[in-house]
Amino acid sequence: MNHEHRVGLVPSDVARLLQSNSSHQVLVQAGLGEEIGFSDAMYREAGAQVVPEAKTVWEKAQLLIKCKEPLESEYKYLRKDMILYSFLDLAYSKELAQALVDSGVTSICGETIPGPKNNYPVLAPMSEVAGKLAAQLIAEYFCTHRGGRGILIGGCAGVPPAKVVVVGGGVVGMNAAKTLVGMGADVWVLDIDVHKVSSHPLVIANQVKLLYATEEGIQTALKGADGVVGAVLVTATQTPKVIKRTHLKLLNPGGVIVDVACDLGGCIETIHQTTHDDPTYFVDGILHYGVPNMPGVVARTASICYSNESMPYILSIANSGWKEMLKMPGALDGLNAYGGKIGLKTVAQAFGLPFVDAKTLIETP
């Protein structure tokens, strides 16, 4: 994947895994973390065996740990006696879902595991990274050399700050809002559940303007806006289109849209996926940024977050087996595929694939 440098386990967590059971072996593809300061020597020092090719890791692994979903070229390595632990974004890829079914692989996905407060502990830090990065990107693409119309996001004496609308008041959205407020922007937040968002410190302190995501609220927020951050997430299903093409005319000419949800279809009707090498395009005079693997360019920070939050599940799988891991709080929702069936009912129904209820698996002796 274009400029994707995140790793599934950082060296310190490799060491933790090996310390938990001396019989474990960890294979790491050579050069895996070189781009982000995790050298092969660091992995060796942690106790891993560094092998020249990814093919070797895939073929020998019983538990394969990744951050992003397998590439199409890697589907051939999926097999029935393998456990795959990875983000999948399964709701947006019938091809990947079909590959999981065809291979019979057992697939565990941290992004669909809710925490005790329904806060998705593995997904949340990556969402935090994406939200903060989205705010940085809005500021960057306001600049003329990036295609913007030359706006300083926080304004200056005698010149007002940029108006930025954040669509969605979840982890992504409120981290984007927090960063934008810190840069001095005039920040508006849209959400369907304002009662949930109203307890956020930014709202309590009147640092953002919070509106219902109704048609009236959307039009009010977008009128005269310079930028929009799309931050809508509906777990295990494609993202609803909140901002329509007809809304673009409400933005100031040369406005900027960054849709963090583009990997699940996006909450902006006019968004489509781009790459880090060619990240933007214009629709009706509005610059659109649609890179699906945004945190991949801040891969060191993102990898440390992902690895640390994943460790409780990885340790449980490695030491007790995946069925025992599913008994952890919320972990049943982490089973995305098993035995040629999909573990997410909404995905199975959407793609017409067979469904397996994870609960029945842990109840079976």
Short mmCIF file of N, CA and C in Angstrom, two decimals, residues 62-64 77-86 99-109 322-323 334-343:
data_model
loop_
_atom_site.label_atom_id
_atom_site.label_comp_id
_atom_site.label_asym_id
_atom_site.label_seq_id
_atom_site.Cartn_x
_atom_site.Cartn_y
_atom_site.Cartn_z
N GLN A 62 1.82 -19.26 12.40
CA GLN A 62 0.54 -19.76 12.89
C GLN A 62 -0.36 -18.59 13.29
N LEU A 63 0.27 -17.55 13.83
CA LEU A 63 -0.41 -16.28 14.14
C LEU A 63 0.29 -15.19 13.35
N LEU A 64 -0.39 -14.62 12.38
CA LEU A 64 0.17 -13.58 11.51
C LEU A 64 -0.36 -12.23 11.97
N TYR A 77 -1.71 -16.49 0.52
CA TYR A 77 -1.05 -17.04 1.70
C TYR A 77 -2.04 -17.36 2.83
N LEU A 78 -3.24 -16.87 2.74
CA LEU A 78 -4.24 -17.15 3.78
C LEU A 78 -4.58 -18.64 3.77
N ARG A 79 -4.69 -19.23 4.95
CA ARG A 79 -4.97 -20.67 5.00
C ARG A 79 -5.76 -21.02 6.26
N LYS A 80 -6.33 -22.20 6.25
CA LYS A 80 -7.25 -22.61 7.31
C LYS A 80 -6.58 -22.73 8.67
N ASP A 81 -5.30 -23.13 8.69
CA ASP A 81 -4.63 -23.34 9.98
C ASP A 81 -3.88 -22.09 10.46
N MET A 82 -4.24 -20.93 9.94
CA MET A 82 -3.61 -19.66 10.32
C MET A 82 -4.60 -18.79 11.07
N ILE A 83 -4.07 -18.02 12.04
CA ILE A 83 -4.85 -16.97 12.69
C ILE A 83 -4.29 -15.64 12.19
N LEU A 84 -5.13 -14.81 11.62
CA LEU A 84 -4.73 -13.49 11.14
C LEU A 84 -5.24 -12.44 12.11
N TYR A 85 -4.32 -11.64 12.66
CA TYR A 85 -4.71 -10.52 13.52
C TYR A 85 -4.34 -9.24 12.78
N SER A 86 -5.35 -8.46 12.41
CA SER A 86 -5.09 -7.29 11.57
C SER A 86 -6.33 -6.41 11.52
N ALA A 99 -12.00 -13.64 0.08
CA ALA A 99 -10.72 -14.33 0.28
C ALA A 99 -10.65 -14.99 1.65
N LEU A 100 -11.19 -14.33 2.67
CA LEU A 100 -11.22 -14.92 4.00
C LEU A 100 -12.11 -16.16 4.01
N VAL A 101 -13.24 -16.08 3.33
CA VAL A 101 -14.16 -17.22 3.25
C VAL A 101 -13.51 -18.37 2.49
N ASP A 102 -12.92 -18.08 1.35
CA ASP A 102 -12.34 -19.12 0.50
C ASP A 102 -11.19 -19.85 1.19
N SER A 103 -10.41 -19.11 1.98
CA SER A 103 -9.23 -19.70 2.62
C SER A 103 -9.57 -20.46 3.90
N GLY A 104 -10.66 -20.08 4.55
CA GLY A 104 -11.00 -20.68 5.83
C GLY A 104 -10.20 -20.16 7.00
N VAL A 105 -9.43 -19.09 6.79
CA VAL A 105 -8.58 -18.52 7.83
C VAL A 105 -9.42 -18.03 9.02
N THR A 106 -8.83 -18.09 10.21
CA THR A 106 -9.44 -17.48 11.39
C THR A 106 -8.91 -16.06 11.50
N SER A 107 -9.79 -15.09 11.43
CA SER A 107 -9.38 -13.69 11.39
C SER A 107 -9.92 -12.93 12.59
N ILE A 108 -8.99 -12.36 13.36
CA ILE A 108 -9.34 -11.54 14.52
C ILE A 108 -8.98 -10.09 14.20
N CYS A 109 -9.91 -9.19 14.44
CA CYS A 109 -9.70 -7.79 14.07
C CYS A 109 -9.95 -6.89 15.28
N TRP A 322 -7.22 -18.73 20.46
CA TRP A 322 -8.13 -17.66 20.05
C TRP A 322 -9.52 -17.80 20.66
N LYS A 323 -9.95 -19.02 20.93
CA LYS A 323 -11.27 -19.18 21.54
C LYS A 323 -11.29 -18.63 22.96
N GLY A 334 -14.68 -9.30 17.74
CA GLY A 334 -13.41 -9.26 17.02
C GLY A 334 -13.24 -10.37 16.01
N LEU A 335 -14.10 -11.41 16.08
CA LEU A 335 -13.99 -12.50 15.12
C LEU A 335 -14.60 -12.07 13.80
N ASN A 336 -13.77 -11.82 12.81
CA ASN A 336 -14.25 -11.37 11.51
C ASN A 336 -14.47 -12.51 10.52
N ALA A 337 -13.76 -13.63 10.74
CA ALA A 337 -13.94 -14.78 9.85
C ALA A 337 -13.46 -16.05 10.55
N TYR A 338 -14.13 -17.16 10.22
CA TYR A 338 -13.72 -18.47 10.75
C TYR A 338 -14.34 -19.56 9.90
N GLY A 339 -13.54 -20.55 9.52
CA GLY A 339 -14.05 -21.74 8.87
C GLY A 339 -14.84 -21.49 7.61
N GLY A 340 -14.45 -20.49 6.84
CA GLY A 340 -15.15 -20.19 5.61
C GLY A 340 -16.42 -19.39 5.78
N LYS A 341 -16.56 -18.74 6.93
CA LYS A 341 -17.73 -17.90 7.19
C LYS A 341 -17.29 -16.57 7.78
N ILE A 342 -18.13 -15.55 7.61
CA ILE A 342 -17.84 -14.20 8.11
C ILE A 342 -18.47 -14.03 9.49
N GLY A 343 -17.71 -13.41 10.41
CA GLY A 343 -18.17 -13.25 11.78
C GLY A 343 -18.92 -11.96 12.05
#
